[in-house]
Amino acid sequence: MKYSTSKENYIKAIYHLEQEDPVVSTNALARQLATKPASVTDMLKKLNEQELIHYEPYKGVKLTDSGNKLALQIIRKHRLWEFFLVEKLGFGWEEVHEIAEELEHISSKKLIDRLDEFLGKPKTDPHGDPIPDAAGIVPKIEKRCLLDLPIGVSADLISVSNQSADMLDLLRHHQIEIGTRLKITNRFRFDHSLQITVQGGPPVTISEQLAAHLYVAWAKDETD
Amino acid sequence: MKYSTSKENYIKAIYHLEQEDPVVSTNALARQLATKPASVTDMLKKLNEQELIHYEPYKGVKLTDSGNKLALQIIRKHRLWEFFLVEKLGFGWEEVHEIAEELEHISSKKLIDRLDEFLGKPKTDPHGDPIPDAAGIVPKIEKRCLLDLPIGVSADLISVSNQSADMLDLLRHHQIEIGTRLKITNRFRFDHSLQITVQGGPPVTISEQLAAHLYVAWAKDETD
DNA sequence: ATTTTTTTTTAGATTCGCCTAAAATTTATC
DNA sequence: GATAAATTTTAGGCGAATCTAAAAAAAAAT
Ligand SMILES: [Mn+2]
Ligand SMILES: [Mn+2]
Ligand SMILES: [Mn+2]
Ligand SMILES: [Mn+2]
């Protein structure tokens, strides 16, 4: 059960795309992996051979159970390494994705379980995404998009669904990070922008695009 | 300046073989890398193109300055990761080589410098081998083979030149590890075996083969 | 100085992951 | 329902890294 870096990247990409749409298209994969559709088709045939995916020409692709298991192992490694890089080595959360993209392919199972232990078995990575455990179980994290937060209700930032340097730069400008308490004080119909308070500070305005990538947790009956 | 894992493994192997013999043969490389001489010749041509080595057909191979620099960077990564695995994750020193063989190819320079910092800038890896610094300077470690230690002189084990599980198993059986104090109490002409004391304990006998792989440090004038 | 042996290189193939260009199929539009 | 557009697959090829078998060169032995 040892797969190439390339195959592992395909499996992980299919896993992520399945979250949006349960059947993944060749083009979507090509876009995600920055490769060409023809190359994707080639690879899908091989992954199908190895029973990591269900694939029929023109019909799109789905992970098999073993494909899913593999995807979760890779994601576990990715997120644990990201946590290590931020918590132990002091990297910024926008720098770690690229490095973890390499580290996630280190094969030793023992390594990753020891690392997990060393890090104190964290539940989420620096971007707030859940870390699957050794058995591949993903901790369920209750979160809703900031866009859906009612006015006047306080909530904590749990995760961000975009990790580009530009996006994280903007967050840093607003002094928002994972764990920061947010409250919507006003909504503007025209552009759907939001006025919010950050950590109880003065109100600031953020765009709908930004808010769409912020996920928060709040108790439903909690008023403040 | 980004090279494939395979090329990096060749460069590192050439570096190590150069320590024995300044001009490295195709066969020696094939043996070291567990590959075929024909494959080595192919690769030597490419490394020569990229000016990592000096290579002329039938004349053997040597690293260029940039090849040497690259080798030291890879060795630095390898040994820092080994240190991390033993000191932070609690691996045994016989388990780490294989994992480090993968980790040494992770490309981020910033990662390795942060790791170095995090580990407290160690001077040697778990096998006692020196760790090159960020500039590629290898700390000089004074050591001599245990075979050359005079009878009755105490010395500390500094490094081992063989890291096979079998060898480390034997060392563990004798309760010898890096830092252990050894003293030769007798030499036997017949098979060149040695009688030694370990950490001042009762005398035990070790073979010439084992002793040849043990390197110790002792002050020349130190009698005990 | 030949001959034999060993080492090294060349020739030709294979697998992997990728590409472009063209063909096939599906989906959308009139 | 025919036609146009988009998606997907096939065909053919390429570079990297490997291999086996054969040829060439160097080293060792007689
Ligand atoms: Mn990756
Ligand atoms: Mn992440
Ligand atoms: Mn390696
Ligand atoms: Mn080592």
Coordinates of C-alpha atoms (C1' of nucleotides) and ligand atoms in Angstrom, one line a residue:
Chain A
M1 CA 0.0 0.0 0.0
K2 CA 2.5 2.6 -1.1
Y3 CA 1.4 5.2 -3.7
S4 CA 3.3 7.8 -5.6
T5 CA 3.2 11.4 -4.6
S6 CA 1.3 12.2 -7.7
K7 CA -1.4 9.5 -7.0
E8 CA -1.7 10.8 -3.4
N9 CA -2.3 14.3 -4.7
Y10 CA -5.0 13.1 -7.0
I11 CA -6.8 11.1 -4.2
K12 CA -6.7 14.1 -1.9
A13 CA -8.0 16.4 -4.6
I14 CA -10.9 14.1 -5.4
Y15 CA -11.7 13.9 -1.7
H16 CA -11.9 17.7 -1.4
L17 CA -13.9 18.1 -4.6
E18 CA -16.4 15.4 -3.4
Q19 CA -17.3 17.7 -0.5
E20 CA -18.7 20.2 -3.0
D21 CA -20.2 17.8 -5.5
P22 CA -20.4 14.0 -4.8
V23 CA -19.4 13.2 -8.4
V24 CA -16.1 14.8 -9.5
S25 CA -15.5 15.8 -13.1
T26 CA -12.3 15.5 -15.1
N27 CA -12.1 19.2 -15.7
A28 CA -12.6 20.0 -12.0
L29 CA -9.7 17.8 -11.2
A30 CA -7.5 19.2 -13.9
R31 CA -8.2 22.7 -12.6
Q32 CA -7.5 21.7 -9.0
L33 CA -4.2 20.0 -9.8
A34 CA -3.1 22.5 -12.3
T35 CA -2.8 19.9 -15.0
K36 CA -4.5 19.0 -18.3
P37 CA -7.7 17.0 -18.7
A38 CA -5.9 14.4 -20.8
S39 CA -3.4 13.8 -18.0
V40 CA -6.3 13.4 -15.6
T41 CA -8.0 10.8 -17.7
D42 CA -4.7 8.8 -17.9
M43 CA -4.4 8.9 -14.1
L44 CA -8.0 8.0 -13.5
K45 CA -7.6 4.8 -15.4
K46 CA -4.7 3.8 -13.1
L47 CA -6.4 4.8 -9.9
N48 CA -9.4 2.8 -11.1
E49 CA -7.2 -0.2 -11.7
Q50 CA -6.0 0.1 -8.2
E51 CA -9.5 0.3 -6.9
L52 CA -9.0 3.7 -5.2
I53 CA -11.8 5.2 -7.3
H54 CA -14.9 4.3 -9.1
Y55 CA -14.5 5.6 -12.6
E56 CA -16.4 5.1 -15.8
P57 CA -15.5 7.1 -18.9
Y58 CA -17.6 10.3 -19.2
K59 CA -19.4 9.5 -16.0
G60 CA -17.1 11.2 -13.5
V61 CA -15.3 9.8 -10.5
K62 CA -15.9 8.9 -6.8
L63 CA -13.5 7.5 -4.2
T64 CA -13.9 3.9 -3.2
D65 CA -13.8 3.1 0.5
S66 CA -10.1 2.4 0.4
G67 CA -9.6 5.6 -1.6
N68 CA -11.5 7.5 1.0
K69 CA -9.4 6.0 3.8
L70 CA -6.2 6.9 1.9
A71 CA -7.4 10.5 1.4
L72 CA -8.0 10.8 5.2
Q73 CA -4.6 9.5 6.0
I74 CA -3.0 12.1 3.7
I75 CA -5.1 14.9 5.1
R76 CA -4.2 13.8 8.6
K77 CA -0.6 14.1 7.8
H78 CA -1.0 17.4 6.0
R79 CA -2.8 19.0 8.9
L80 CA -0.6 17.6 11.7
W81 CA 2.5 18.9 9.9
E82 CA 0.8 22.3 9.5
F83 CA 0.1 22.3 13.2
F84 CA 3.7 21.4 13.9
L85 CA 5.0 24.1 11.6
V86 CA 2.9 26.8 13.3
E87 CA 3.0 25.7 16.9
K88 CA 6.5 24.4 17.2
L89 CA 8.5 26.2 14.5
G90 CA 6.7 29.5 14.6
F91 CA 5.6 29.7 11.0
G92 CA 2.7 32.0 10.0
W93 CA -0.4 30.1 9.0
E94 CA -0.2 31.3 5.4
E95 CA 3.3 29.8 4.9
V96 CA 2.6 26.3 6.0
H97 CA 0.3 24.9 3.3
E98 CA 3.0 24.6 0.7
I99 CA 5.5 22.9 3.0
A100 CA 2.8 20.5 4.3
E101 CA 2.1 19.7 0.6
E102 CA 5.5 17.9 0.6
L103 CA 5.5 16.6 4.1
E104 CA 2.2 14.9 3.7
H105 CA 3.9 12.3 1.4
I106 CA 6.4 11.0 4.0
S107 CA 5.4 7.4 4.3
S108 CA 6.1 6.3 7.9
K109 CA 2.9 5.6 9.8
K110 CA 4.8 5.4 13.0
L111 CA 6.2 8.9 12.4
I112 CA 2.8 10.5 12.0
D113 CA 1.4 8.8 15.1
R114 CA 4.4 9.9 17.2
L115 CA 4.1 13.4 15.8
D116 CA 0.4 13.4 16.8
E117 CA 1.3 12.4 20.3
F118 CA 4.1 14.9 20.5
L119 CA 1.7 17.7 19.4
G120 CA -0.8 16.7 22.0
K121 CA -3.3 15.1 19.6
P122 CA -4.7 18.4 18.3
K123 CA -8.2 18.4 16.9
T124 CA -7.8 21.1 14.3
D125 CA -5.0 22.5 12.1
P126 CA -4.0 26.2 12.1
H127 CA -6.7 27.1 9.6
G128 CA -9.3 25.5 11.9
D129 CA -9.8 22.4 9.7
P130 CA -10.4 19.1 11.7
I131 CA -7.6 16.6 11.9
P132 CA -8.6 13.0 11.2
D133 CA -7.5 10.6 14.0
A134 CA -5.3 7.5 13.4
A135 CA -8.4 5.5 12.5
G136 CA -9.5 8.1 9.9
I137 CA -12.3 9.6 12.0
V138 CA -12.8 13.3 11.4
P139 CA -13.8 15.2 14.5
K140 CA -17.1 17.0 13.8
I141 CA -16.7 20.7 14.3
E142 CA -19.9 22.7 14.7
K143 CA -19.5 25.8 12.6
R144 CA -21.6 28.0 10.4
C145 CA -20.7 30.6 7.9
L146 CA -20.3 34.1 9.3
L147 CA -22.8 35.2 6.7
D148 CA -25.5 33.3 8.6
L149 CA -24.8 34.8 12.0
P150 CA -27.7 36.9 13.2
I151 CA -27.1 40.5 14.1
G152 CA -26.0 41.1 17.7
V153 CA -24.9 37.6 18.4
S154 CA -21.2 37.0 19.4
A155 CA -19.4 34.1 17.9
D156 CA -15.8 32.8 17.7
L157 CA -13.9 32.3 14.5
I158 CA -13.4 28.6 14.0
S159 CA -12.0 28.2 10.6
V160 CA -11.3 29.9 7.3
S161 CA -12.0 28.3 3.9
N162 CA -9.4 30.2 1.9
Q163 CA -5.8 30.2 2.9
S164 CA -4.3 32.4 0.3
A165 CA -1.6 34.9 1.5
D166 CA -3.8 37.7 0.3
M167 CA -6.8 36.6 2.3
L168 CA -4.7 36.1 5.4
D169 CA -3.1 39.4 4.9
L170 CA -6.5 41.0 5.0
L171 CA -7.5 39.1 8.1
R172 CA -4.3 40.2 9.8
H173 CA -5.1 43.8 8.9
H174 CA -8.4 43.5 10.7
Q175 CA -6.6 41.7 13.6
I176 CA -8.8 38.7 13.1
E177 CA -7.4 35.2 13.7
I178 CA -8.7 31.8 14.7
G179 CA -10.4 32.2 18.1
T180 CA -11.2 35.8 17.7
R181 CA -14.7 36.9 18.9
L182 CA -16.8 38.5 16.2
K183 CA -20.2 40.2 16.3
I184 CA -22.3 41.5 13.4
T185 CA -23.6 45.0 14.1
N186 CA -25.1 45.8 10.7
R187 CA -25.8 44.4 7.2
F188 CA -25.8 46.5 4.1
R189 CA -28.3 45.4 1.4
F190 CA -26.4 47.0 -1.5
D191 CA -23.3 44.9 -1.5
H192 CA -24.1 42.5 1.3
S193 CA -21.1 43.9 3.2
L194 CA -21.1 43.5 7.0
Q195 CA -20.3 45.8 9.8
I196 CA -18.7 43.8 12.6
T197 CA -16.9 44.2 15.9
V198 CA -13.7 42.4 16.4
Q199 CA -13.0 41.2 20.0
G200 CA -15.5 43.8 21.2
G201 CA -13.5 46.7 19.6
P202 CA -14.9 49.5 17.3
P203 CA -17.0 48.5 14.3
V204 CA -15.4 47.8 11.0
T205 CA -16.7 46.8 7.6
I206 CA -15.9 43.7 5.7
S207 CA -16.9 42.5 2.3
E208 CA -19.3 39.6 1.5
Q209 CA -16.4 37.7 -0.2
L210 CA -14.4 37.8 3.0
A211 CA -17.3 36.9 5.3
A212 CA -18.1 34.0 3.0
H213 CA -14.8 32.4 3.9
L214 CA -15.1 32.8 7.7
Y215 CA -16.7 30.1 9.8
V216 CA -17.8 30.7 13.4
A217 CA -19.3 28.8 16.3
W218 CA -21.9 30.3 18.6
A219 CA -24.4 28.8 21.0
K220 CA -27.9 29.3 19.5
D221 CA -29.4 30.8 22.7
E222 CA -26.3 32.9 23.5
T223 CA -27.1 36.6 23.2
D224 CA -23.7 37.8 24.1
Chain B
M1 CA 18.3 25.1 -7.9
K2 CA 15.8 22.3 -7.3
Y3 CA 16.9 18.8 -7.9
S4 CA 15.0 15.5 -8.0
T5 CA 15.1 13.1 -5.0
S6 CA 17.1 10.7 -7.2
K7 CA 19.7 13.3 -8.1
E8 CA 20.0 14.3 -4.4
N9 CA 20.6 10.7 -3.5
Y10 CA 23.3 10.4 -6.0
I11 CA 25.0 13.6 -4.8
K12 CA 24.9 12.4 -1.2
A13 CA 26.3 9.0 -2.1
I14 CA 29.1 10.5 -4.1
Y15 CA 29.9 12.7 -1.1
H16 CA 30.1 9.8 1.3
L17 CA 32.2 7.7 -1.1
E18 CA 34.6 10.5 -1.6
Q19 CA 35.5 10.3 2.1
E20 CA 37.0 6.9 1.5
D21 CA 38.5 7.5 -1.9
P22 CA 38.6 10.9 -3.6
V23 CA 37.7 9.5 -6.9
V24 CA 34.4 7.6 -7.0
S25 CA 33.8 4.7 -9.4
T26 CA 30.7 3.8 -11.2
N27 CA 30.5 0.4 -9.6
A28 CA 30.9 1.8 -6.1
L29 CA 28.0 4.1 -6.7
A30 CA 25.9 1.4 -8.1
R31 CA 26.5 -0.7 -5.0
Q32 CA 25.8 2.2 -2.6
L33 CA 22.6 3.1 -4.4
A34 CA 21.4 -0.4 -5.0
T35 CA 21.1 0.2 -8.7
K36 CA 22.9 -1.0 -11.9
P37 CA 26.1 0.5 -13.3
A38 CA 24.3 1.3 -16.5
S39 CA 21.8 3.4 -14.7
V40 CA 24.7 5.2 -12.8
T41 CA 26.4 6.1 -16.1
D42 CA 23.2 7.6 -17.4
M43 CA 22.8 9.7 -14.3
L44 CA 26.4 10.8 -14.2
K45 CA 26.0 12.3 -17.6
K46 CA 23.1 14.4 -16.4
L47 CA 24.8 15.5 -13.2
N48 CA 27.8 16.4 -15.2
E49 CA 25.6 18.6 -17.5
Q50 CA 24.3 20.4 -14.4
E51 CA 27.9 20.9 -13.2
L52 CA 27.3 19.1 -9.9
I53 CA 30.1 16.7 -10.7
H54 CA 33.3 16.4 -12.7
Y55 CA 32.9 13.3 -14.9
E56 CA 34.9 11.9 -17.7
P57 CA 34.0 8.5 -19.1
Y58 CA 36.0 5.7 -17.5
K59 CA 37.8 8.2 -15.3
G60 CA 35.5 8.2 -12.3
V61 CA 33.7 11.1 -10.7
K62 CA 34.2 13.9 -8.1
L63 CA 31.8 16.5 -6.8
T64 CA 32.2 20.1 -8.0
D65 CA 32.1 22.9 -5.5
S66 CA 28.4 23.3 -6.0
G67 CA 27.9 19.6 -5.8
N68 CA 29.7 19.6 -2.5
K69 CA 27.6 22.4 -1.2
L70 CA 24.4 20.6 -2.2
A71 CA 25.6 17.4 -0.6
L72 CA 26.2 19.2 2.7
Q73 CA 22.7 20.7 2.6
I74 CA 21.2 17.3 2.2
I75 CA 23.3 15.8 4.9
R76 CA 22.4 18.7 7.2
K77 CA 18.7 18.0 6.6
H78 CA 19.2 14.3 7.1
R79 CA 20.9 14.6 10.4
L80 CA 18.7 17.3 11.8
W81 CA 15.7 15.2 11.1
E82 CA 17.3 12.2 12.7
F83 CA 18.0 14.3 15.8
F84 CA 14.4 15.5 15.8
L85 CA 13.1 11.9 15.5
V86 CA 15.2 10.7 18.4
E87 CA 15.0 13.6 20.7
K88 CA 11.5 14.9 20.2
L89 CA 9.6 11.9 19.0
G90 CA 11.4 9.2 21.0
F91 CA 12.5 7.0 18.1
G92 CA 15.4 4.5 18.6
W93 CA 18.5 5.5 16.8
E94 CA 18.3 2.5 14.5
E95 CA 14.9 3.4 13.2
V96 CA 15.5 7.0 12.1
H97 CA 17.8 6.6 9.1
E98 CA 15.2 5.3 6.8
I99 CA 12.7 8.0 7.7
A100 CA 15.3 10.7 7.4
E101 CA 16.1 9.3 3.9
E102 CA 12.7 10.7 2.9
L103 CA 12.6 13.8 5.0
E104 CA 16.0 15.0 3.7
H105 CA 14.4 15.8 0.4
I106 CA 11.8 18.3 1.7
S107 CA 12.9 21.5 0.0
S108 CA 12.1 24.4 2.3
K109 CA 15.3 26.1 3.5
K110 CA 13.3 28.1 6.0
L111 CA 11.9 24.9 7.4
I112 CA 15.3 23.4 8.1
D113 CA 16.7 26.5 9.6
R114 CA 13.7 26.8 11.9
L115 CA 14.0 23.2 12.8
D116 CA 17.7 23.7 13.6
E117 CA 16.7 26.5 15.9
F118 CA 13.9 24.5 17.5
L119 CA 16.3 21.7 18.3
G120 CA 18.9 24.0 19.8
K121 CA 21.4 23.9 17.0
P122 CA 22.7 20.4 17.8
K123 CA 26.3 19.7 16.7
T124 CA 25.8 15.9 16.1
D125 CA 23.1 13.5 15.1
P126 CA 22.0 10.5 17.1
H127 CA 24.8 8.4 15.6
G128 CA 27.4 10.9 16.6
D129 CA 27.9 12.3 13.1
P130 CA 28.5 16.1 12.8
I131 CA 25.7 18.3 11.5
P132 CA 26.8 20.9 8.9
D133 CA 25.6 24.4 9.8
A134 CA 23.4 26.6 7.5
A135 CA 26.6 27.7 5.7
G136 CA 27.6 24.1 5.1
I137 CA 30.4 24.1 7.6
V138 CA 30.9 20.7 9.3
P139 CA 31.9 20.9 12.9
K140 CA 35.2 19.1 13.4
I141 CA 34.8 16.4 15.9
E142 CA 38.0 14.9 17.5
K143 CA 37.6 11.2 17.5
R144 CA 39.6 8.1 17.0
C145 CA 38.7 4.5 16.4
L146 CA 38.4 2.4 19.5
L147 CA 40.9 0.0 18.0
D148 CA 43.6 2.7 18.5
L149 CA 42.8 3.4 22.2
P150 CA 45.7 2.4 24.4
I151 CA 45.0 -0.1 27.2
G152 CA 43.9 1.4 30.4
V153 CA 42.8 4.8 29.0
S154 CA 39.2 5.8 29.5
A155 CA 37.3 7.3 26.5
D156 CA 33.8 8.3 25.6
L157 CA 31.9 6.8 22.7
I158 CA 31.4 9.7 20.2
S159 CA 30.0 8.0 17.1
V160 CA 29.4 4.7 15.3
S161 CA 30.2 4.2 11.7
N162 CA 27.6 1.5 11.1
Q163 CA 23.9 2.0 11.8
S164 CA 22.4 -1.4 10.9
A165 CA 19.8 -2.6 13.3
D166 CA 21.9 -5.7 13.9
M167 CA 24.9 -3.6 15.0
L168 CA 22.8 -1.4 17.2
D169 CA 21.2 -4.4 18.7
L170 CA 24.6 -5.7 19.7
L171 CA 25.5 -2.4 21.2
R172 CA 22.3 -2.3 23.2
H173 CA 23.1 -5.8 24.5
H174 CA 26.4 -4.5 25.8
Q175 CA 24.6 -1.4 27.2
I176 CA 26.7 0.8 25.1
E177 CA 25.4 4.0 23.6
I178 CA 26.7 7.4 22.5
G179 CA 28.4 9.0 25.5
T180 CA 29.2 5.7 27.2
R181 CA 32.6 5.6 28.9
L182 CA 34.8 2.7 27.7
K183 CA 38.2 1.4 28.7
I184 CA 40.2 -1.4 27.1
T185 CA 41.5 -3.8 29.6
N186 CA 43.0 -6.4 27.3
R187 CA 43.8 -7.2 23.7
F188 CA 43.8 -10.7 22.3
R189 CA 46.3 -11.4 19.5
F190 CA 44.5 -14.4 18.0
D191 CA 41.4 -12.6 16.7
H192 CA 42.2 -9.1 17.7
S193 CA 39.2 -9.1 20.0
L194 CA 39.1 -6.6 23.0
Q195 CA 38.3 -6.9 26.6
I196 CA 36.7 -3.7 27.7
T197 CA 34.8 -2.2 30.6
V198 CA 31.6 -0.3 30.0
Q199 CA 30.8 2.6 32.2
G200 CA 33.3 1.2 34.7
G201 CA 31.4 -2.1 35.0
P202 CA 32.7 -5.6 34.7
P203 CA 35.0 -6.5 31.7
V204 CA 33.3 -7.9 28.6
T205 CA 34.7 -9.0 25.3
I206 CA 33.9 -7.4 21.9
S207 CA 35.0 -8.4 18.5
E208 CA 37.4 -6.5 16.2
Q209 CA 34.6 -5.9 13.7
L210 CA 32.5 -4.2 16.3
A211 CA 35.4 -2.1 17.7
A212 CA 36.3 -1.0 14.2
H213 CA 32.9 0.8 14.0
L214 CA 33.2 2.6 17.4
Y215 CA 34.8 6.0 17.6
V216 CA 35.8 7.6 20.9
A217 CA 37.3 10.8 22.2
W218 CA 39.9 10.9 24.9
A219 CA 42.3 13.5 26.2
K220 CA 45.8 12.3 25.3
D221 CA 47.2 12.8 28.8
E222 CA 44.1 11.6 30.6
T223 CA 44.9 8.3 32.4
D224 CA 41.4 7.8 33.8
Chain C
dA1 C1' 53.1 -8.2 -24.9
dT2 C1' 49.2 -11.1 -25.1
dT3 C1' 45.4 -12.8 -23.1
dT4 C1' 41.9 -12.8 -19.6
dT5 C1' 39.0 -10.5 -16.4
dT6 C1' 36.8 -6.6 -14.6
dT7 C1' 34.8 -2.2 -15.2
dT8 C1' 32.3 0.9 -17.7
dT9 C1' 29.7 2.6 -21.4
dT10 C1' 26.3 2.1 -25.2
dA11 C1' 22.0 0.4 -27.3
dG12 C1' 17.5 -0.4 -26.9
dA13 C1' 13.2 -1.1 -23.9
dT14 C1' 10.0 -0.1 -20.1
dT15 C1' 7.2 2.5 -16.7
dC16 C1' 5.5 6.8 -14.9
dG17 C1' 3.5 11.2 -15.4
dC18 C1' 2.8 14.6 -18.3
dC19 C1' 1.9 17.1 -22.9
dT20 C1' -0.7 18.5 -27.6
dA21 C1' -3.9 17.6 -31.2
dA22 C1' -7.7 15.2 -32.8
dA23 C1' -11.7 12.4 -32.2
dA24 C1' -15.7 11.0 -29.5
dT25 C1' -19.3 11.9 -26.4
dT26 C1' -22.4 14.6 -23.7
dT27 C1' -24.8 18.9 -22.8
dA28 C1' -26.8 23.1 -24.2
dT29 C1' -29.1 26.0 -27.6
dC30 C1' -32.0 27.2 -31.3
Chain D
dG1 C1' -34.7 17.2 -33.0
dA2 C1' -30.8 19.1 -35.3
dT3 C1' -26.9 21.8 -34.5
dA4 C1' -23.4 24.1 -31.8
dA5 C1' -20.6 24.2 -27.7
dA6 C1' -18.4 22.1 -24.0
dT7 C1' -16.4 18.1 -21.9
dT8 C1' -13.9 14.0 -22.0
dT9 C1' -11.2 10.5 -24.1
dT10 C1' -7.8 8.6 -27.4
dA11 C1' -3.6 8.7 -30.1
dG12 C1' 0.9 9.6 -30.3
dG13 C1' 5.0 11.6 -28.1
dC14 C1' 8.5 13.2 -24.6
dG15 C1' 11.7 13.4 -20.5
dA16 C1' 13.1 11.1 -16.2
dA17 C1' 14.8 7.1 -14.2
dT18 C1' 15.3 2.7 -14.4
dC19 C1' 16.5 -2.1 -16.6
dT20 C1' 19.1 -6.1 -19.6
dA21 C1' 22.3 -7.4 -23.0
dA22 C1' 26.1 -6.4 -25.8
dA23 C1' 30.2 -3.7 -26.9
dA24 C1' 34.2 -1.1 -25.6
dA25 C1' 37.9 0.2 -22.6
dA26 C1' 40.9 -0.4 -18.7
dA27 C1' 43.3 -3.2 -15.4
dA28 C1' 45.2 -7.6 -14.1
dA29 C1' 47.4 -11.9 -15.0
dT30 C1' 50.2 -14.8 -17.5
Ligands
MN1 MN 1.1 17.0 -1.8
MN2 MN -4.8 23.6 6.6
MN3 MN 17.2 10.1 0.4
MN4 MN 23.0 9.5 11.1

